[in-house]
Amino acid sequence: MEVRARAPGKIILAGEHAVVHGSTAVAASIDLCTYVSLRFPIPSDNDDSLKLQLKDMSLEFSWPVSRIKEVLPEVVSSLSPTPTSCSIETMKSIAALVEEQNIPEAKIGLATGVSAFLWLYTCIQGYKPATVVVTSELPLGSGLGSSAAFSVALSGALLAFSDSVSLDMSRQEWSVFGESDLELVNKWAFEGERIIHGKPSGIDNTVSTYGNMIKFRSGSLTRLKSNMPLRMLITNTKVGRNTKALVAGVSERTLRHPDAMSFVFNAVDSISKELSTIIQSPAPDDLSITEKEEKIEELMEMNQGLLQCMGVSHAVIETVLRTTLKYKLASKLTGAGGGGCVLTLLPTLLSGTVVDKVTAELESCGFQCLIAATGGKGVEVCFGGSA
Amino acid sequence: MEVRARAPGKIILAGEHAVVHGSTAVAASIDLCTYVSLRFPIPSDNDDSLKLQLKDMSLEFSWPVSRIKEVLPEVVSSLSPTPTSCSIETMKSIAALVEEQNIPEAKIGLATGVSAFLWLYTCIQGYKPATVVVTSELPLGSGLGSSAAFSVALSGALLAFSDSVSLDMSRQEWSVFGESDLELVNKWAFEGERIIHGKPSGIDNTVSTYGNMIKFRSGSLTRLKSNMPLRMLITNTKVGRNTKALVAGVSERTLRHPDAMSFVFNAVDSISKELSTIIQSPAPDDLSITEKEEKIEELMEMNQGLLQCMGVSHAVIETVLRTTLKYKLASKLTGAGGGGCVLTLLPTLLSGTVVDKVTAELESCGFQCLIAATGGKGVEVCFGGSA
């Protein structure tokens, strides 16, 4: 018995940082996914362990299910279709299970992800032995929502084999959950994100679950129906960011210059709203796709200027901007800034030669380049593992 | 009989472009000047020509005063202490006088300055033979107000030997005009600027005349009393700008995104106001000079982000920003953008070694670096030519 689930990463198209101060932001899914395969051993395998394989990193963790049962006896007693938060007590017990696995020092950042895995697995599947294999097209910790994609794909795979959701298990192709099942996946994934991030906004897991684009403001999320897929070049600068420090820096600047910054956040709000209007406008309307793309490019450039005004850019981001500008392409940072990833819109009519040239030039600077379509599907599952 | 006049250039500290859309802007004089020396020949010289020597360019223009009288007979009839505008008819006659001089093709941009010279000279001094020598510390056409400094210094020198102003001609040191004489200098200089620029804002000649700093908004100028001289590194990128096209670009962007741009202009307005408050605050107050400089640096960075949001930056400006950022120095473009000059605040406590290093690095990129103190004196004159 095997199920595979895949869930997309995300980008922030507009409004990062300003959203903390009440502005609208827009996020979109990208067609770069994290894949989770869940396989239960057949009885003759005589295997009673729970295995987690992180293929991209050639790491495998394994626990006898009896050990999990011993350390986390209370979890299965609460086994329920209702997503629940991990208590601090349980978190400590899970941390003990993770510590037993001797994660390499350089990969210690994975510990919270492994904790989230143990919590979600035991909550949804109890103490069954199984092998879970994770692969991903998303770079880790670069603001593309890799942890949410992991939480969503994992929740999707675990729920696919639970009584909580109803899926046609005979279909051996990628298929979507029903609306109420998606809600359940999203809620469990949010619990996973809480273990990984502490106080997640819920944006990343929502985009990864439902796909497409969402508009969010002051904690309320609105799903958008995009009529306009955008092709983005995503440049991962590989410069690590300290999101908390960047967010704090913007808040401090806001305290020092409340009037100016309030106008800046309002400007970002206008940009996000305008962007979501363009994205949702019916495909054949007054504006051609090229005109819409030009508007989006201008809004991206404006948003980037406002992010620089907030002080969250970085020399390495400017390098990407300069490089793409040479090819007359518009770019903006996405997410926290201070490094991380930069988005560059690739217009529909842009020649492949230009894409190759700009990519080559960015890669020669040591950056990682990914090309992604935005606004695609959310989480999907596939039984039998042949898709 | 000789008089020398000197008049400073200017920088825009905050608010360029946004000022066109109703925001406040702040300009400051810099201690880089244009010098005009005016000498009347003694009768035994037997020289009856009007000569204009542009020393920095090794150019000399010369007209027999009889030729000027022939072409511009009506000007001296209107010789008056009231500054008057040059009519289109007279402008054509002056253009004929300029054309006779065969200005080198590469320096054809000087033609309007030579026209302004002929207009101001004949209006104020009539058909007297004289030699006028011009030298300048200001790069031409790079947004530092070189034409206004020329108009102001020229008007100052011409008026110094007129009945319109009262000066103690025995003082052989740099001295200032009285308040009402300054007003006259400024008005004449504005007429010169009109010939050179068509529709000048009046900001450049006002700063050059009065020195110090001025705040301006919707056409009204307020002179500020700065209690805080700022030392600026001015990097001339030597990239030519098309000011009209840049201004038009911002207006077009404003038509496309009225809400967002309106907030951007309001943010700039707040920045300009905050900057002028800091600059005018009494020297010994709650904030140390270093704290004030840090605030100004932050406001410069914010203003630069907003200028990028307006779309008036340029790759070469970003190069300067990146270079100065390496030394933790804050910069912004000044003036029209799209090339031109970039300001970098040099804090009081900054070591000379850092200044030398950043200057060397910028010069190695092919830029011209100038160091200037802001908010200094306006136009001054000196008789006898020995100062």
Tab-separated table of N, CA and C in Angstrom, chain B residues 135-184:
chain	number	residue	atom	x	y	z
B	135	THR	N	35.310	80.876	-14.189
B	135	THR	CA	35.886	79.571	-13.831
B	135	THR	C	34.895	78.904	-12.876
B	136	SER	N	34.955	77.600	-12.769
B	136	SER	CA	33.984	76.928	-11.901
B	136	SER	C	34.538	75.646	-11.295
B	137	GLU	N	34.115	75.410	-10.067
B	137	GLU	CA	34.435	74.125	-9.415
B	137	GLU	C	33.320	73.109	-9.647
B	138	LEU	N	32.264	73.553	-10.337
B	138	LEU	CA	31.094	72.688	-10.526
B	138	LEU	C	31.133	72.001	-11.882
B	139	PRO	N	30.920	70.679	-11.919
B	139	PRO	CA	30.789	70.029	-13.228
B	139	PRO	C	29.529	70.539	-13.919
B	140	LEU	N	29.611	70.727	-15.229
B	140	LEU	CA	28.472	71.282	-15.978
B	140	LEU	C	27.402	70.231	-16.223
B	141	GLY	N	26.157	70.650	-16.147
B	141	GLY	CA	25.047	69.793	-16.573
B	141	GLY	C	24.924	68.497	-15.822
B	142	SER	N	25.327	68.498	-14.550
B	142	SER	CA	25.221	67.250	-13.795
B	142	SER	C	24.266	67.418	-12.610
B	143	GLY	N	23.473	68.488	-12.645
B	143	GLY	CA	22.449	68.654	-11.615
B	143	GLY	C	22.919	69.383	-10.375
B	144	LEU	N	24.131	69.940	-10.423
B	144	LEU	CA	24.641	70.648	-9.249
B	144	LEU	C	24.418	72.160	-9.347
B	145	GLY	N	23.592	72.560	-10.285
B	145	GLY	CA	23.228	73.976	-10.363
B	145	GLY	C	24.327	74.848	-10.936
B	146	SER	N	25.126	74.303	-11.859
B	146	SER	CA	26.227	75.095	-12.412
B	146	SER	C	25.710	76.298	-13.199
B	147	SER	N	24.608	76.141	-13.915
B	147	SER	CA	24.117	77.279	-14.719
B	147	SER	C	23.573	78.374	-13.808
B	148	ALA	N	22.890	77.981	-12.727
B	148	ALA	CA	22.383	78.983	-11.791
B	148	ALA	C	23.545	79.697	-11.107
B	149	ALA	N	24.570	78.953	-10.729
B	149	ALA	CA	25.728	79.574	-10.082
B	149	ALA	C	26.379	80.577	-11.024
B	150	PHE	N	26.413	80.227	-12.321
B	150	PHE	CA	26.950	81.156	-13.326
B	150	PHE	C	26.072	82.405	-13.420
B	151	SER	N	24.760	82.192	-13.507
B	151	SER	CA	23.845	83.336	-13.618
B	151	SER	C	23.929	84.234	-12.393
B	152	VAL	N	24.018	83.616	-11.213
B	152	VAL	CA	24.060	84.383	-9.970
B	152	VAL	C	25.381	85.143	-9.856
B	153	ALA	N	26.497	84.451	-10.109
B	153	ALA	CA	27.801	85.115	-9.987
B	153	ALA	C	27.910	86.245	-11.005
B	154	LEU	N	27.417	85.993	-12.219
B	154	LEU	CA	27.464	87.016	-13.265
B	154	LEU	C	26.597	88.221	-12.880
B	155	SER	N	25.368	87.938	-12.435
B	155	SER	CA	24.484	89.034	-12.013
B	155	SER	C	25.113	89.807	-10.866
B	156	GLY	N	25.712	89.075	-9.927
B	156	GLY	CA	26.361	89.719	-8.782
B	156	GLY	C	27.477	90.638	-9.220
B	157	ALA	N	28.330	90.163	-10.117
B	157	ALA	CA	29.456	90.978	-10.586
B	157	ALA	C	28.967	92.194	-11.360
B	158	LEU	N	27.972	91.984	-12.226
B	158	LEU	CA	27.462	93.083	-13.043
B	158	LEU	C	26.777	94.138	-12.188
B	159	LEU	N	26.003	93.670	-11.196
B	159	LEU	CA	25.280	94.621	-10.332
B	159	LEU	C	26.232	95.344	-9.383
B	160	ALA	N	27.346	94.689	-9.034
B	160	ALA	CA	28.307	95.310	-8.111
B	160	ALA	C	28.823	96.633	-8.676
B	161	PHE	N	28.923	96.700	-9.990
B	161	PHE	CA	29.380	97.922	-10.649
B	161	PHE	C	28.213	98.727	-11.227
B	162	SER	N	27.034	98.547	-10.695
B	162	SER	CA	25.877	99.313	-11.187
B	162	SER	C	25.381	100.239	-10.088
B	163	ASP	N	24.500	101.132	-10.468
B	163	ASP	CA	23.934	102.046	-9.467
B	163	ASP	C	22.826	101.379	-8.653
B	164	SER	N	22.455	100.171	-9.087
B	164	SER	CA	21.318	99.520	-8.436
B	164	SER	C	21.635	99.015	-7.037
B	165	VAL	N	22.881	98.726	-6.790
B	165	VAL	CA	23.224	98.188	-5.468
B	165	VAL	C	24.261	99.083	-4.803
B	166	SER	N	24.308	98.967	-3.496
B	166	SER	CA	25.281	99.771	-2.762
B	166	SER	C	26.247	98.857	-2.024
B	167	LEU	N	27.507	98.920	-2.432
B	167	LEU	CA	28.524	98.085	-1.805
B	167	LEU	C	29.727	98.964	-1.476
B	168	ASP	N	30.431	98.571	-0.482
B	168	ASP	CA	31.657	99.290	-0.130
B	168	ASP	C	32.783	98.767	-1.010
B	169	MET	N	33.093	99.536	-2.089
B	169	MET	CA	34.053	99.061	-3.077
B	169	MET	C	35.488	99.069	-2.588
B	170	SER	N	35.693	99.643	-1.415
B	170	SER	CA	37.077	99.676	-0.926
B	170	SER	C	37.467	98.362	-0.228
B	171	ARG	N	36.447	97.533	0.067
B	171	ARG	CA	36.750	96.293	0.782
B	171	ARG	C	37.327	95.266	-0.179
B	172	GLN	N	38.548	94.898	0.036
B	172	GLN	CA	39.168	93.932	-0.866
B	172	GLN	C	39.120	92.519	-0.290
B	173	GLU	N	37.955	92.150	0.207
B	173	GLU	CA	37.787	90.765	0.662
B	173	GLU	C	36.360	90.341	0.312
B	174	TRP	N	36.116	89.032	0.336
B	174	TRP	CA	34.786	88.534	-0.038
B	174	TRP	C	33.752	89.089	0.921
B	175	SER	N	32.731	89.725	0.381
B	175	SER	CA	31.686	90.260	1.245
B	175	SER	C	30.323	90.062	0.597
B	176	VAL	N	29.311	90.118	1.446
B	176	VAL	CA	27.969	89.784	0.983
B	176	VAL	C	27.178	91.035	0.622
B	177	PHE	N	26.146	90.830	-0.174
B	177	PHE	CA	25.216	91.907	-0.522
B	177	PHE	C	24.239	92.105	0.629
B	178	GLY	N	23.613	93.262	0.639
B	178	GLY	CA	22.504	93.471	1.570
B	178	GLY	C	21.296	92.683	1.107
B	179	GLU	N	20.314	92.579	1.976
B	179	GLU	CA	19.146	91.718	1.694
B	179	GLU	C	18.410	92.133	0.415
B	180	SER	N	18.203	93.472	0.229
B	180	SER	CA	17.434	93.887	-0.956
B	180	SER	C	18.275	93.734	-2.224
B	181	ASP	N	19.595	93.897	-2.085
B	181	ASP	CA	20.472	93.687	-3.242
B	181	ASP	C	20.489	92.213	-3.644
B	182	LEU	N	20.455	91.335	-2.635
B	182	LEU	CA	20.411	89.896	-2.922
B	182	LEU	C	19.170	89.558	-3.728
B	183	GLU	N	18.077	90.228	-3.372
B	183	GLU	CA	16.826	89.982	-4.084
B	183	GLU	C	16.967	90.355	-5.556
B	184	LEU	N	17.661	91.473	-5.789
B	184	LEU	CA	17.885	91.926	-7.165
B	184	LEU	C	18.780	90.937	-7.928
